[in-house]
Amino acid sequence: MTDQHKYVYEFSEGDASMRNLLGGKGANLAEMTGLGMPVPQGFTITTEACTRYYADGEKISDDIRAEILTYIGKLEKITGKKFGDPENPLLVSVRSGSRASMPGMMDTILNLGMNEAVVEAFAKKTGNPRFVYDSYRRFIQMYSDVVMETGKAYFEELIDEMKHARGVTADLDLDADDLKQLAEQFKAEYRNKIGSDFPSDPIEQLFGAIRAVFRSWDNPRAIYYRRMNDIPSDWGTAVNVQSMVFGNLGDTSGTGVAFSRNPATGDKGLYGEFLMNAQGEDVVAGIRTPETIDHLKERNPEVYNQFVEIVGRLEQHYRDMQDMEFTIEEGKLFMLQTRNGKRTAAAAFKIACDLVDEGMITTEKAVTMIDPKQIDALLHPQFDVAELKAAQPIGKGLPASPGAACGQVSFTAEQAAEWGKAGKDVVLVRLETTPEDIEGMHHSKGILTARGGMTSHAAVVARGMGTCCVSGLGDIKFGADGKSFSLGEHTFVEGDWISLDGSTGNVYGQAIKTVPAEIGGYFGRIIGWADEYRTMKVRTNADTPVDAAAARAFGAEGIGLCRTEHMFFETDRIAAIREMIVSKTVEQREAALAKLLPMQRGDFEGIYEAMEGYPVTIRLLDPPLHEFLPHEEDDIVALASEMNISVEELKGVIDSLHEFNPMMGHRGCRLDVTYPEIGAMQTRAIIEAAINVQKRHPEWKLVPEIMIPLVGEVKEFNFVKQIITSTADAIIAESGVALEYLVGTMIEIPRAALTADEIAKDAQFFSFGTNDLTQMTFGFSRDDAGKFLDAYYDKKIYENDPFARLDTVGVGRLMKTAVELGKGARPDIKLGICGEHGGDPSSIEFCQSIGLNYVSCSPFRVPVARLAAAQSALQSTINHG
Amino acid sequence: MTDQHKYVYEFSEGDASMRNLLGGKGANLAEMTGLGMPVPQGFTITTEACTRYYADGEKISDDIRAEILTYIGKLEKITGKKFGDPENPLLVSVRSGSRASMPGMMDTILNLGMNEAVVEAFAKKTGNPRFVYDSYRRFIQMYSDVVMETGKAYFEELIDEMKHARGVTADLDLDADDLKQLAEQFKAEYRNKIGSDFPSDPIEQLFGAIRAVFRSWDNPRAIYYRRMNDIPSDWGTAVNVQSMVFGNLGDTSGTGVAFSRNPATGDKGLYGEFLMNAQGEDVVAGIRTPETIDHLKERNPEVYNQFVEIVGRLEQHYRDMQDMEFTIEEGKLFMLQTRNGKRTAAAAFKIACDLVDEGMITTEKAVTMIDPKQIDALLHPQFDVAELKAAQPIGKGLPASPGAACGQVSFTAEQAAEWGKAGKDVVLVRLETTPEDIEGMHHSKGILTARGGMTSHAAVVARGMGTCCVSGLGDIKFGADGKSFSLGEHTFVEGDWISLDGSTGNVYGQAIKTVPAEIGGYFGRIIGWADEYRTMKVRTNADTPVDAAAARAFGAEGIGLCRTEHMFFETDRIAAIREMIVSKTVEQREAALAKLLPMQRGDFEGIYEAMEGYPVTIRLLDPPLHEFLPHEEDDIVALASEMNISVEELKGVIDSLHEFNPMMGHRGCRLDVTYPEIGAMQTRAIIEAAINVQKRHPEWKLVPEIMIPLVGEVKEFNFVKQIITSTADAIIAESGVALEYLVGTMIEIPRAALTADEIAKDAQFFSFGTNDLTQMTFGFSRDDAGKFLDAYYDKKIYENDPFARLDTVGVGRLMKTAVELGKGARPDIKLGICGEHGGDPSSIEFCQSIGLNYVSCSPFRVPVARLAAAQSALQSTINHG
């Protein structure tokens, strides 16, 4: 259908289905044209032309240039106007429009086609010289700024000077002569800056503008926006050239924007505003206060009714809430744009439910039309909107864990825990957090760190807890006493109030009231429909009964990852684990482990209880042992005395545990290979806890899933499995309870994926640990990659953080291999994912496509995953059936 | 052919081709039986029975037991003797015999079948009670030690006491009564240790012995031997049950071992020794001095001639030098064993050439019959044999780089370099080495480190230089002043003499003369034949003109890996690279790089000259920048003053470069992505040097190969490639020399292998960096894996060091994927390997099997690789047609 050599389409040639080629704006202008709605005519230069522009070394090739000129000719015929004709000039707008909506990211030029001759004749012809000169000065200003990149500050200064000279305050109070004079000044400024005259040839103007739009696809804010929104850089933008209509032709003209429903609340009914005698930018600029849309009924009932009728048709046609721009030119309505409107999370759920109730859409459609990422906002506390408006951020870090937090600054985890228990609101401020800080983090409303990225310890743990976190705010300088920090010109001491926005990364130097999350009935209805269409289960990563209960409340259908080591950092346990580490004999080690056994068993009982019989996957000890030992001199001395060993001996142990690359060191199942007694103790805790809970709840059928981490070789798996089964079988036999259990492994080492057929012969389940798998597959550590990944984004080598969004090309290929090999060896193998990617919608889609049975994510991501899993299932139905 | 349920074979049922099933000894006994040679009859219990034994939980199953009993019956018929029959007792030996020769690694029991009744009757019947009681006491002793694991020390004490009581010194001087009494004492000791009587039932004795042989397959020295020799643990051992013949029946009896050629020199002619009136163990034990084989001519010319005839037939039959055991029982010759004889490297080459010259074998056969690992010994200095014999090692580390070294102890690289330049022989002794030590290492005869494994910095660099190195000798304790070390009870200060054996890991606390390597004409003939059969090229990893020249002398056909960073550590360069690192702007960085440019260009010119037109692959800067900065306080202070910056500033730079996992950090092409000017400077040096050398040598056609390290994504490759091509093309155009060059990449990140199709579209060659690829695929760092790999070997999870021998299952699968994807995208892509594995014979075989074009290894491994590549090519011809 597509002609390889066709780079330009008239609006009447396209339709809404051609979005990829014409961009969203162009496709919808074409669609409205097809629906017979009043659209100023024009044509769209395709996204492929943009791709060509970059492929050709940022040049518009001769063939595309010729094609554009042909379509200018056609547009002149349709409108009966001519480029550069003083009697009847064709004036056009030139706007970008990409496949995905990128509001405000790229550039627009209005009133193109004006020059002195045109302006003079046009002023006479319209009898409205003020309008004409106003348009002209706007055009010069916009063209200089956007096409020639002069900036616009100096132009604004000239306007201000003129207003000052005339003794007026509003632009509207300047008369035609003033504006004419301004246009002259603007052109002089252009000459001054650029070194040549402002172009008077409309064709030269046009190609300048088209180039500028193409170029704007790659401006820094567009690149940043694409990265934030997962938009590939090779999509390119289309360019829409549209004949101008004027909302600033006088009091019967105007312009406005409107939504078919309220985008903040979702309430049904027209919602919007307009300004008479104005162009679009005036509405946005906020210099004059626009009127709400219902006032249009009084101003021009005929136009209002026509608009309401069009809005109804458009919503019926697109079956979604519409966001529209319109212009009234001397009493005549023109539609300039329509698109599915952006909306708040709350509105999204309400609108989807209402559209179902109105019979406009099916429940499948309702499920697919909500962006799962929006759910986050519904599940966390937010700032009070009024207080937030009055506040100014004093710094911006990474939005590491969403929600809003307000509390008193504390610099140590111990104090944060103490204050938190005493009922204070605490914000924990640290250089970076370590596993030892876990209790203090638990008792904080928010966490702020100077170091660390989106996947730092603080970020990962905070997301898991659903606690607000801003990380990597490098501008923070800590005081030498450790009891103060400065940020810019502000200094804060212990106990001062600050507020964090974990969804934006903003930090405020004051208390801002927060309001708790509210999940309404609409959310429940949608998520209920989602569960009907979903084929993958959604589990949670939870290490404590509290987290497990939270996840159950969010609908988790099991635990996909329970990290046993998180329990070890609590004050009453760390002593026992340290005793185990400094043990010199197996007997000493077993004695220390025996102290841990009842604690672990108690934890597991609590977790089984909280999960009410749903499956629980427990991972054996994973981190390298040095993580449990202190590294600061003072702490070492204190610990040595506490443990009754010499400082030298303790230092010797710490030294011997030092690793060059701890991520690739002595951890995971390697610990069980060297110290089988650790795995034996943990197995005992898991199985005994299950037996106890099973006895208390005969109505449940508990089947603990014991997961061996960091396996790279089947013999290694079997060595540890043998420790597990010999321990477990003996306990079960003795108990008389017919408990079943599964033994499986993380797939997080490339070699495990490559030899998954061998491993699956003996492993009953696989859980993809995509955090480590991503590190090993890319060969970079996420703790270190921050130093160079920005350069990779800038240079467009990577467009996404592979730790946030699964790399389906490389890591995904390994996963696919593992799934195929694993199923080949054991057709009923259980397959899941427990890396951070388990809560990321696009990664969930990939998991669906390779046939995983479940995804597992932090408790607060469970609803996101439920919705994303439903969308993936529906998508895969479309793709495959 | 093989009956699934047949676990036992009479000698007459087998032949030499059944080695895998019958073990080497059993297969050769069967073959000799088939050739009609005098072999005491018996049967072989197969290696599969051993595997069953382990599979059944270390038990001999009922079916195998029954089958063995059947064959005992058959043997009784053949020999006309009976187990336990005092009149005519069947006595047997029970010996292990695996597929691969494992001399002395497993256990043997002789004279089995004796009990009191048998002994008494037998003593009467033979009229030689001394022989009978001697055999009996030997049997009790051996059985107690081997089967019941009592040890043998106490038995030896009893013999000594008896000799003392009798006033004699030699065992032979004890008479029949003495020996009878000893046998009684031995049995009492058995009862005392084991708690039951010594078994008198020959069947019970037999199964005890068989079990002991099976069990010995898994004794620690066998496991260690297998690991050293790449023998899989699942092969198992066969058990040979053979009717006894006695060399200790009197003066017409005897026993001996002989080689058909001299195993030390390869000289043709019978070589061996024998002892009259003795059993085999006496020959080995060295209590009596054996006679050389030619004396047998005088003792018993008939037997001698028969033996010479048999030796001739065996060599003709096996077409290789034979190593044989024989026994003469009352004037009658029996062959107990033949096998291809072990030989020194020098002998191996001579024998192979002689066999070709004698028309016994083809040149192909000559090439395949030499173990490439033996070559090492020919290429490095060795100790003077006489001096070595008189010396006792004082410690043993890892044999990290072969050869012998003798020199004066130095503790710093600076001093080692100074002494070395002054003509002293130096042994550098360090805790561990770092890249900064490179110059001192160059000037040392040997390197000894307390830390680090076979792939530590010291080991890798030493092997590259061909310098002797013993690493990881943890017993070394350094003095507080850093100018002494102790090892056991010895203490050494600066300037003391020590000697190292890098092939065994032995360390001697004295000077031992070394003799230089001598490569004779035999070596040249074999390697010449090898080159005829070889299909893969052999390149070298060389970073300096000296190394490159050495490698050329060994026959390297190019450089597969030139590490540009090694040049940076020399004193005159490190300042410039440090200046680059602390640069704050691109301009500063370029200025520092400009200082490095002429040095790099000079190095490359030297390397091109040394390689005489052969291809040279140069890798761009790879290590993280912090490797170039000091980390000790004193060094930092000194450097800061030298660089004219504050200590704080320098520490700030060092801190900012700190990485949690440097192996997975900011290195490789990531440096060029963040600092493109580094790649540009290096490209300029590479291309300008090539142009200069091309001009000087128009007879060569230089095509530099520029290699981008650590690529994981095609866009990353192309970003750096663009830096290279834009720089190179401009220089070439300006020069007027029509220089071609290639741009390719290391495949060392799993993701590169997984996306090799995309990368191959733009990369002209791949070189597998299997060191890093192994680390990432297994998920462990070779610097840290030492802490747990021993546990993995002990528990038989890994049988080989995957950094020494390529893991063909996991890493190999990634390589195969990369080759297939790469060739799919670019059929003529050049494929090589430049990891340490490129010099390992079994890894070379794998490289041949997946179709690589070349292997690259350190200069001293080049001859090894040439031979191994030829063997792989011949093997692949056999496999594929």
Short mmCIF file of N, CA, C and O in Angstrom, two decimals, chain A residues 488-555:
data_model
loop_
_atom_site.label_atom_id
_atom_site.label_comp_id
_atom_site.label_asym_id
_atom_site.label_seq_id
_atom_site.Cartn_x
_atom_site.Cartn_y
_atom_site.Cartn_z
N GLY A 488 22.63 23.57 48.44
CA GLY A 488 22.61 24.95 47.94
C GLY A 488 22.92 25.87 49.10
O GLY A 488 23.86 25.65 49.87
N GLU A 489 22.07 26.89 49.30
CA GLU A 489 22.36 27.83 50.39
C GLU A 489 21.69 27.44 51.70
O GLU A 489 21.82 28.13 52.70
N HIS A 490 20.94 26.33 51.71
CA HIS A 490 20.22 25.93 52.91
C HIS A 490 21.04 24.93 53.72
O HIS A 490 21.69 24.06 53.16
N THR A 491 20.95 25.08 55.05
CA THR A 491 21.60 24.10 55.92
C THR A 491 20.55 23.51 56.86
O THR A 491 19.67 24.23 57.35
N PHE A 492 20.63 22.22 57.06
CA PHE A 492 19.65 21.53 57.91
C PHE A 492 20.37 20.78 59.00
O PHE A 492 21.38 20.14 58.75
N VAL A 493 19.82 20.86 60.19
CA VAL A 493 20.38 20.06 61.29
C VAL A 493 19.34 19.01 61.68
O VAL A 493 18.18 19.09 61.27
N GLU A 494 19.80 18.04 62.41
CA GLU A 494 18.97 16.99 62.97
C GLU A 494 17.67 17.57 63.50
O GLU A 494 17.68 18.54 64.26
N GLY A 495 16.55 17.01 63.09
CA GLY A 495 15.27 17.45 63.61
C GLY A 495 14.57 18.49 62.75
O GLY A 495 13.37 18.73 62.91
N ASP A 496 15.28 19.12 61.79
CA ASP A 496 14.63 20.06 60.88
C ASP A 496 13.64 19.32 59.97
O ASP A 496 13.81 18.14 59.69
N TRP A 497 12.63 20.08 59.54
CA TRP A 497 11.63 19.45 58.67
C TRP A 497 12.01 19.58 57.21
O TRP A 497 12.43 20.64 56.76
N ILE A 498 11.89 18.50 56.46
CA ILE A 498 12.00 18.57 54.99
C ILE A 498 10.92 17.69 54.39
O ILE A 498 10.29 16.88 55.09
N SER A 499 10.71 17.87 53.08
CA SER A 499 9.72 17.06 52.37
C SER A 499 10.32 16.53 51.08
O SER A 499 11.13 17.22 50.44
N LEU A 500 9.95 15.33 50.71
CA LEU A 500 10.49 14.68 49.51
C LEU A 500 9.34 14.27 48.59
O LEU A 500 8.30 13.81 49.07
N ASP A 501 9.56 14.43 47.30
CA ASP A 501 8.61 13.88 46.33
C ASP A 501 9.32 12.76 45.57
O ASP A 501 10.13 13.03 44.68
N GLY A 502 9.03 11.53 45.93
CA GLY A 502 9.71 10.39 45.33
C GLY A 502 9.28 10.11 43.90
O GLY A 502 9.88 9.29 43.22
N SER A 503 8.23 10.79 43.44
CA SER A 503 7.79 10.58 42.05
C SER A 503 8.48 11.53 41.10
O SER A 503 8.53 11.29 39.89
N THR A 504 9.01 12.66 41.62
CA THR A 504 9.70 13.63 40.75
C THR A 504 11.16 13.78 41.14
O THR A 504 11.96 14.24 40.34
N GLY A 505 11.52 13.42 42.37
CA GLY A 505 12.87 13.65 42.86
C GLY A 505 13.04 14.99 43.54
O GLY A 505 14.12 15.32 44.02
N ASN A 506 11.97 15.79 43.60
CA ASN A 506 12.08 17.11 44.23
C ASN A 506 12.23 17.00 45.75
O ASN A 506 11.63 16.15 46.39
N VAL A 507 13.07 17.91 46.26
CA VAL A 507 13.26 18.00 47.72
C VAL A 507 12.88 19.42 48.15
O VAL A 507 13.26 20.39 47.49
N TYR A 508 12.11 19.53 49.23
CA TYR A 508 11.64 20.81 49.73
C TYR A 508 12.19 21.03 51.14
O TYR A 508 12.17 20.11 51.95
N GLY A 509 12.63 22.26 51.40
CA GLY A 509 13.23 22.55 52.69
C GLY A 509 12.21 22.97 53.73
O GLY A 509 12.46 23.88 54.51
N GLN A 510 11.08 22.33 53.76
CA GLN A 510 10.01 22.74 54.67
C GLN A 510 9.04 21.57 54.81
O GLN A 510 9.10 20.61 54.04
N ALA A 511 8.15 21.67 55.77
CA ALA A 511 7.11 20.64 55.90
C ALA A 511 5.98 20.93 54.91
O ALA A 511 5.55 22.07 54.78
N ILE A 512 5.56 19.93 54.18
CA ILE A 512 4.40 20.05 53.30
C ILE A 512 3.46 18.91 53.66
O ILE A 512 3.88 17.74 53.69
N LYS A 513 2.22 19.25 53.93
CA LYS A 513 1.26 18.24 54.37
C LYS A 513 1.09 17.16 53.30
O LYS A 513 1.07 17.45 52.11
N THR A 514 1.00 15.91 53.69
CA THR A 514 0.73 14.84 52.73
C THR A 514 -0.67 14.30 52.97
O THR A 514 -1.20 14.38 54.07
N VAL A 515 -1.27 13.78 51.92
CA VAL A 515 -2.59 13.15 52.04
C VAL A 515 -2.45 11.69 51.65
O VAL A 515 -1.73 11.36 50.71
N PRO A 516 -3.11 10.82 52.41
CA PRO A 516 -2.92 9.39 52.15
C PRO A 516 -3.50 8.96 50.80
O PRO A 516 -4.34 9.66 50.22
N ALA A 517 -3.03 7.84 50.32
CA ALA A 517 -3.51 7.29 49.05
C ALA A 517 -4.97 6.90 49.19
O ALA A 517 -5.43 6.52 50.26
N GLU A 518 -5.73 7.05 48.12
CA GLU A 518 -7.12 6.64 48.17
C GLU A 518 -7.42 5.80 46.94
O GLU A 518 -7.28 6.25 45.81
N ILE A 519 -7.80 4.59 47.16
CA ILE A 519 -8.10 3.69 46.04
C ILE A 519 -9.60 3.52 45.96
O ILE A 519 -10.21 2.92 46.84
N GLY A 520 -10.17 4.07 44.92
CA GLY A 520 -11.64 4.05 44.82
C GLY A 520 -12.14 2.78 44.18
O GLY A 520 -11.39 1.87 43.82
N GLY A 521 -13.45 2.75 44.02
CA GLY A 521 -14.12 1.59 43.44
C GLY A 521 -13.77 1.38 41.97
O GLY A 521 -13.80 0.25 41.48
N TYR A 522 -13.46 2.49 41.27
CA TYR A 522 -13.13 2.34 39.85
C TYR A 522 -11.89 1.47 39.69
O TYR A 522 -11.81 0.60 38.83
N PHE A 523 -10.91 1.73 40.52
CA PHE A 523 -9.67 0.96 40.49
C PHE A 523 -9.97 -0.54 40.67
O PHE A 523 -9.50 -1.38 39.91
N GLY A 524 -10.79 -0.81 41.67
CA GLY A 524 -11.14 -2.21 41.94
C GLY A 524 -11.84 -2.87 40.77
O GLY A 524 -11.58 -4.03 40.45
N ARG A 525 -12.74 -2.11 40.11
CA ARG A 525 -13.47 -2.71 38.98
C ARG A 525 -12.50 -3.08 37.85
O ARG A 525 -12.54 -4.18 37.30
N ILE A 526 -11.62 -2.13 37.53
CA ILE A 526 -10.68 -2.36 36.42
C ILE A 526 -9.75 -3.53 36.73
O ILE A 526 -9.53 -4.42 35.91
N ILE A 527 -9.23 -3.52 37.96
CA ILE A 527 -8.26 -4.55 38.31
C ILE A 527 -8.96 -5.92 38.34
O ILE A 527 -8.38 -6.95 38.00
N GLY A 528 -10.24 -5.88 38.70
CA GLY A 528 -11.03 -7.12 38.67
C GLY A 528 -11.18 -7.64 37.24
O GLY A 528 -11.01 -8.83 36.97
N TRP A 529 -11.48 -6.72 36.32
CA TRP A 529 -11.56 -7.15 34.91
C TRP A 529 -10.19 -7.67 34.45
O TRP A 529 -10.10 -8.66 33.74
N ALA A 530 -9.15 -6.97 34.87
CA ALA A 530 -7.79 -7.37 34.46
C ALA A 530 -7.53 -8.81 34.89
O ALA A 530 -7.01 -9.62 34.10
N ASP A 531 -7.91 -9.14 36.12
CA ASP A 531 -7.66 -10.50 36.61
C ASP A 531 -8.38 -11.55 35.75
O ASP A 531 -7.90 -12.67 35.63
N GLU A 532 -9.51 -11.16 35.16
CA GLU A 532 -10.21 -12.12 34.29
C GLU A 532 -9.42 -12.43 33.04
O GLU A 532 -9.48 -13.54 32.52
N TYR A 533 -8.69 -11.45 32.53
CA TYR A 533 -8.00 -11.65 31.25
C TYR A 533 -6.56 -12.13 31.44
O TYR A 533 -5.93 -12.60 30.51
N ARG A 534 -6.06 -11.99 32.67
CA ARG A 534 -4.68 -12.30 32.95
C ARG A 534 -4.43 -13.80 32.90
O ARG A 534 -5.25 -14.58 33.39
N THR A 535 -3.30 -14.23 32.35
CA THR A 535 -2.95 -15.66 32.37
C THR A 535 -1.73 -15.90 33.27
O THR A 535 -1.55 -17.00 33.77
N MET A 536 -0.89 -14.90 33.47
CA MET A 536 0.25 -15.06 34.39
C MET A 536 -0.20 -14.72 35.80
O MET A 536 -1.00 -13.81 36.02
N LYS A 537 0.34 -15.44 36.77
CA LYS A 537 0.11 -15.10 38.17
C LYS A 537 0.99 -13.90 38.53
O LYS A 537 2.02 -13.65 37.89
N VAL A 538 0.59 -13.20 39.58
CA VAL A 538 1.41 -12.11 40.09
C VAL A 538 1.77 -12.39 41.55
O VAL A 538 0.88 -12.52 42.39
N ARG A 539 3.07 -12.56 41.79
CA ARG A 539 3.54 -12.77 43.15
C ARG A 539 4.28 -11.53 43.62
O ARG A 539 4.41 -10.56 42.90
N THR A 540 4.79 -11.61 44.84
CA THR A 540 5.49 -10.45 45.37
C THR A 540 6.85 -10.85 45.91
O THR A 540 7.07 -12.02 46.26
N ASN A 541 7.76 -9.89 45.95
CA ASN A 541 9.03 -10.07 46.64
C ASN A 541 8.86 -9.51 48.05
O ASN A 541 8.68 -8.30 48.20
N ALA A 542 8.86 -10.35 49.05
CA ALA A 542 8.62 -9.89 50.42
C ALA A 542 9.45 -10.71 51.38
O ALA A 542 9.55 -11.92 51.24
N ASP A 543 10.05 -10.02 52.34
CA ASP A 543 10.98 -10.68 53.26
C ASP A 543 10.45 -10.75 54.68
O ASP A 543 11.09 -11.36 55.54
N THR A 544 9.33 -10.10 54.94
CA THR A 544 8.81 -10.06 56.31
C THR A 544 7.31 -10.29 56.27
O THR A 544 6.66 -10.06 55.24
N PRO A 545 6.74 -10.71 57.39
CA PRO A 545 5.28 -10.89 57.45
C PRO A 545 4.54 -9.59 57.12
O PRO A 545 3.50 -9.63 56.45
N VAL A 546 5.09 -8.44 57.53
CA VAL A 546 4.42 -7.16 57.25
C VAL A 546 4.35 -6.92 55.74
O VAL A 546 3.29 -6.59 55.20
N ASP A 547 5.49 -7.08 55.06
CA ASP A 547 5.50 -6.89 53.61
C ASP A 547 4.57 -7.89 52.93
O ASP A 547 3.87 -7.57 51.97
N ALA A 548 4.59 -9.12 53.44
CA ALA A 548 3.77 -10.16 52.83
C ALA A 548 2.29 -9.79 52.96
O ALA A 548 1.52 -9.92 52.00
N ALA A 549 1.91 -9.31 54.13
CA ALA A 549 0.50 -8.95 54.34
C ALA A 549 0.12 -7.78 53.42
O ALA A 549 -0.97 -7.76 52.83
N ALA A 550 1.03 -6.79 53.30
CA ALA A 550 0.76 -5.65 52.41
C ALA A 550 0.54 -6.15 50.99
O ALA A 550 -0.38 -5.71 50.28
N ALA A 551 1.39 -7.06 50.56
CA ALA A 551 1.29 -7.57 49.20
C ALA A 551 -0.01 -8.34 48.99
O ALA A 551 -0.65 -8.24 47.95
N ARG A 552 -0.41 -9.13 49.99
CA ARG A 552 -1.69 -9.84 49.89
C ARG A 552 -2.82 -8.84 49.70
O ARG A 552 -3.71 -9.05 48.88
N ALA A 553 -2.76 -7.73 50.45
CA ALA A 553 -3.81 -6.73 50.34
C ALA A 553 -3.85 -6.15 48.92
O ALA A 553 -4.90 -5.76 48.42
N PHE A 554 -2.71 -6.10 48.26
CA PHE A 554 -2.67 -5.61 46.87
C PHE A 554 -2.96 -6.73 45.87
O PHE A 554 -2.87 -6.53 44.68
N GLY A 555 -3.26 -7.93 46.37
CA GLY A 555 -3.68 -9.00 45.48
C GLY A 555 -2.58 -9.96 45.06
O GLY A 555 -2.75 -10.71 44.09
#
